[in-house]
């Protein structure tokens, strides 16, 4: 499971627990209770860790680089095929 899918699954589990607790507590949450619950299920982001938007941007950049490399390789293959066709035509003309 990808990191994003794992994070979403964890968040979903936490929200289900919170929802069941709120449904049992008809008066609702006090500000302090809400703050404690929020802090329990959120973790501060590490200094070197990328945000989801940054990770997505990095993945898009990697995909675009890979596509560019693939395009260059295909162009080389097309050039090689054209060269071979020219050589074959030259040989056939000699025969």
PDB file of C-alpha atoms in Angstrom:
ATOM      1  CA  UNK A   1       0.000   0.000   0.000  1.00  0.00           C
ATOM      2  CA  UNK A   2       1.399   3.410  -0.862  1.00  0.00           C
ATOM      3  CA  UNK A   3       2.223   5.924   1.835  1.00  0.00           C
ATOM      4  CA  UNK A   4      -0.688   8.131   0.803  1.00  0.00           C
ATOM      5  CA  UNK A   5      -3.169   5.247   0.891  1.00  0.00           C
ATOM      6  CA  UNK A   6      -1.821   4.166   4.278  1.00  0.00           C
ATOM      7  CA  UNK A   7      -2.172   7.711   5.653  1.00  0.00           C
ATOM      8  CA  UNK A   8      -5.719   7.972   4.325  1.00  0.00           C
ATOM      9  CA  UNK A   9      -6.627   4.616   5.881  1.00  0.00           C
ATOM     10  CA  UNK A  10      -5.190   5.724   9.248  1.00  0.00           C
ATOM     11  CA  UNK A  11      -7.056   9.019   9.088  1.00  0.00           C
ATOM     12  CA  UNK A  12     -10.283   7.191   8.215  1.00  0.00           C
ATOM     13  CA  UNK A  13      -9.851   4.892  11.225  1.00  0.00           C
ATOM     14  CA  UNK A  14      -9.270   7.853  13.529  1.00  0.00           C
ATOM     15  CA  UNK A  15     -12.307   9.674  12.172  1.00  0.00           C
ATOM     16  CA  UNK A  16     -14.494   6.600  12.679  1.00  0.00           C
ATOM     17  CA  UNK A  17     -13.377   6.402  16.318  1.00  0.00           C
ATOM     18  CA  UNK A  18     -14.064  10.102  16.776  1.00  0.00           C
ATOM     19  CA  UNK A  19     -17.461   9.799  15.090  1.00  0.00           C
ATOM     20  CA  UNK A  20     -18.519   6.911  17.313  1.00  0.00           C
ATOM     21  CA  UNK A  21     -17.423   8.846  20.399  1.00  0.00           C
ATOM     22  CA  UNK A  22     -19.322  11.972  19.326  1.00  0.00           C
ATOM     23  CA  UNK A  23     -22.456   9.927  18.630  1.00  0.00           C
ATOM     24  CA  UNK A  24     -22.291   8.501  22.158  1.00  0.00           C
ATOM     25  CA  UNK A  25     -21.669  11.928  23.710  1.00  0.00           C
ATOM     26  CA  UNK A  26     -24.814  13.892  22.843  1.00  0.00           C
ATOM     27  CA  UNK A  27     -23.595  17.108  24.492  1.00  0.00           C
ATOM     28  CA  UNK A  28     -20.696  17.356  22.039  1.00  0.00           C
ATOM     29  CA  UNK A  29     -17.083  18.232  22.707  1.00  0.00           C
ATOM     30  CA  UNK A  30     -15.660  20.952  24.831  1.00  0.00           C
ATOM     31  CA  UNK A  31     -12.891  23.059  23.316  1.00  0.00           C
ATOM     32  CA  UNK A  32     -10.291  21.289  25.491  1.00  0.00           C
ATOM     33  CA  UNK A  33     -11.517  17.808  24.528  1.00  0.00           C
ATOM     34  CA  UNK A  34     -11.445  18.711  20.851  1.00  0.00           C
ATOM     35  CA  UNK A  35      -7.906  20.100  21.191  1.00  0.00           C
ATOM     36  CA  UNK A  36      -6.651  16.929  22.931  1.00  0.00           C
ATOM     37  CA  UNK A  37      -8.240  14.669  20.303  1.00  0.00           C
ATOM     38  CA  UNK A  38      -6.818  16.765  17.479  1.00  0.00           C
ATOM     39  CA  UNK A  39      -3.324  16.709  18.982  1.00  0.00           C
ATOM     40  CA  UNK A  40      -3.481  12.971  19.602  1.00  0.00           C
ATOM     41  CA  UNK A  41      -4.169  12.153  15.949  1.00  0.00           C
ATOM     42  CA  UNK A  42      -2.000  14.754  14.253  1.00  0.00           C
ATOM     43  CA  UNK A  43       1.755  14.497  14.178  1.00  0.00           C
ATOM     44  CA  UNK A  44       4.046  17.414  13.569  1.00  0.00           C
ATOM     45  CA  UNK A  45       5.786  17.175  10.239  1.00  0.00           C
ATOM     46  CA  UNK A  46       9.462  16.290  10.408  1.00  0.00           C
ATOM     47  CA  UNK A  47      11.871  18.967   9.181  1.00  0.00           C
ATOM     48  CA  UNK A  48      13.104  16.960   6.178  1.00  0.00           C
ATOM     49  CA  UNK A  49       9.774  15.412   5.266  1.00  0.00           C
ATOM     50  CA  UNK A  50       8.037  16.720   2.159  1.00  0.00           C
ATOM     51  CA  UNK A  51       4.412  17.808   2.225  1.00  0.00           C
ATOM     52  CA  UNK A  52       1.917  15.824   0.125  1.00  0.00           C
ATOM     53  CA  UNK A  53       1.866  18.613  -2.462  1.00  0.00           C
ATOM     54  CA  UNK A  54       5.672  18.582  -2.681  1.00  0.00           C
ATOM     55  CA  UNK A  55       5.716  14.783  -3.027  1.00  0.00           C
ATOM     56  CA  UNK A  56       3.133  14.970  -5.796  1.00  0.00           C
ATOM     57  CA  UNK A  57       5.157  17.659  -7.553  1.00  0.00           C
ATOM     58  CA  UNK A  58       8.288  15.495  -7.304  1.00  0.00           C
ATOM     59  CA  UNK A  59       6.443  12.495  -8.711  1.00  0.00           C
ATOM     60  CA  UNK A  60       5.112  14.547 -11.618  1.00  0.00           C
ATOM     61  CA  UNK A  61       8.630  15.814 -12.334  1.00  0.00           C
ATOM     62  CA  UNK A  62       9.979  12.247 -12.314  1.00  0.00           C
ATOM     63  CA  UNK A  63       7.236  11.075 -14.664  1.00  0.00           C
ATOM     64  CA  UNK A  64       7.887  13.947 -17.068  1.00  0.00           C
ATOM     65  CA  UNK A  65      11.632  13.191 -17.053  1.00  0.00           C
ATOM     66  CA  UNK A  66      10.940   9.529 -17.744  1.00  0.00           C
ATOM     67  CA  UNK A  67       8.608  10.455 -20.617  1.00  0.00           C
ATOM     68  CA  UNK A  68      11.280  12.745 -22.093  1.00  0.00           C
ATOM     69  CA  UNK A  69      13.899   9.979 -21.875  1.00  0.00           C
ATOM     70  CA  UNK A  70      11.502   7.528 -23.507  1.00  0.00           C
ATOM     71  CA  UNK A  71      10.778  10.000 -26.312  1.00  0.00           C
ATOM     72  CA  UNK A  72      14.506  10.442 -26.933  1.00  0.00           C
ATOM     73  CA  UNK A  73      15.019   6.671 -27.057  1.00  0.00           C
ATOM     74  CA  UNK A  74      12.134   6.250 -29.490  1.00  0.00           C
ATOM     75  CA  UNK A  75      13.587   8.982 -31.707  1.00  0.00           C
ATOM     76  CA  UNK A  76      16.928   7.147 -31.765  1.00  0.00           C
ATOM     77  CA  UNK A  77      15.184   3.898 -32.678  1.00  0.00           C
ATOM     78  CA  UNK A  78      13.275   5.625 -35.493  1.00  0.00           C
ATOM     79  CA  UNK A  79      16.527   7.103 -36.820  1.00  0.00           C
ATOM     80  CA  UNK A  80      18.197   3.672 -36.724  1.00  0.00           C
ATOM     81  CA  UNK A  81      15.256   2.112 -38.568  1.00  0.00           C
ATOM     82  CA  UNK A  82      15.435   4.839 -41.223  1.00  0.00           C
ATOM     83  CA  UNK A  83      19.197   4.267 -41.634  1.00  0.00           C
ATOM     84  CA  UNK A  84      18.705   0.504 -41.997  1.00  0.00           C
ATOM     85  CA  UNK A  85      15.913   1.018 -44.564  1.00  0.00           C
ATOM     86  CA  UNK A  86      18.205   3.276 -46.609  1.00  0.00           C
ATOM     87  CA  UNK A  87      20.987   0.676 -46.519  1.00  0.00           C
ATOM     88  CA  UNK A  88      18.597  -2.122 -47.505  1.00  0.00           C
ATOM     89  CA  UNK A  89      17.250  -0.011 -50.404  1.00  0.00           C
ATOM     90  CA  UNK A  90      20.817   0.685 -51.564  1.00  0.00           C
ATOM     91  CA  UNK A  91      21.661  -3.029 -51.464  1.00  0.00           C
ATOM     92  CA  UNK A  92      18.469  -3.952 -53.342  1.00  0.00           C
ATOM     93  CA  UNK A  93      19.265  -1.386 -56.074  1.00  0.00           C
ATOM     94  CA  UNK A  94      22.684  -2.974 -56.563  1.00  0.00           C
ATOM     95  CA  UNK A  95      21.099  -6.391 -57.077  1.00  0.00           C
TER      96      UNK A  95
END
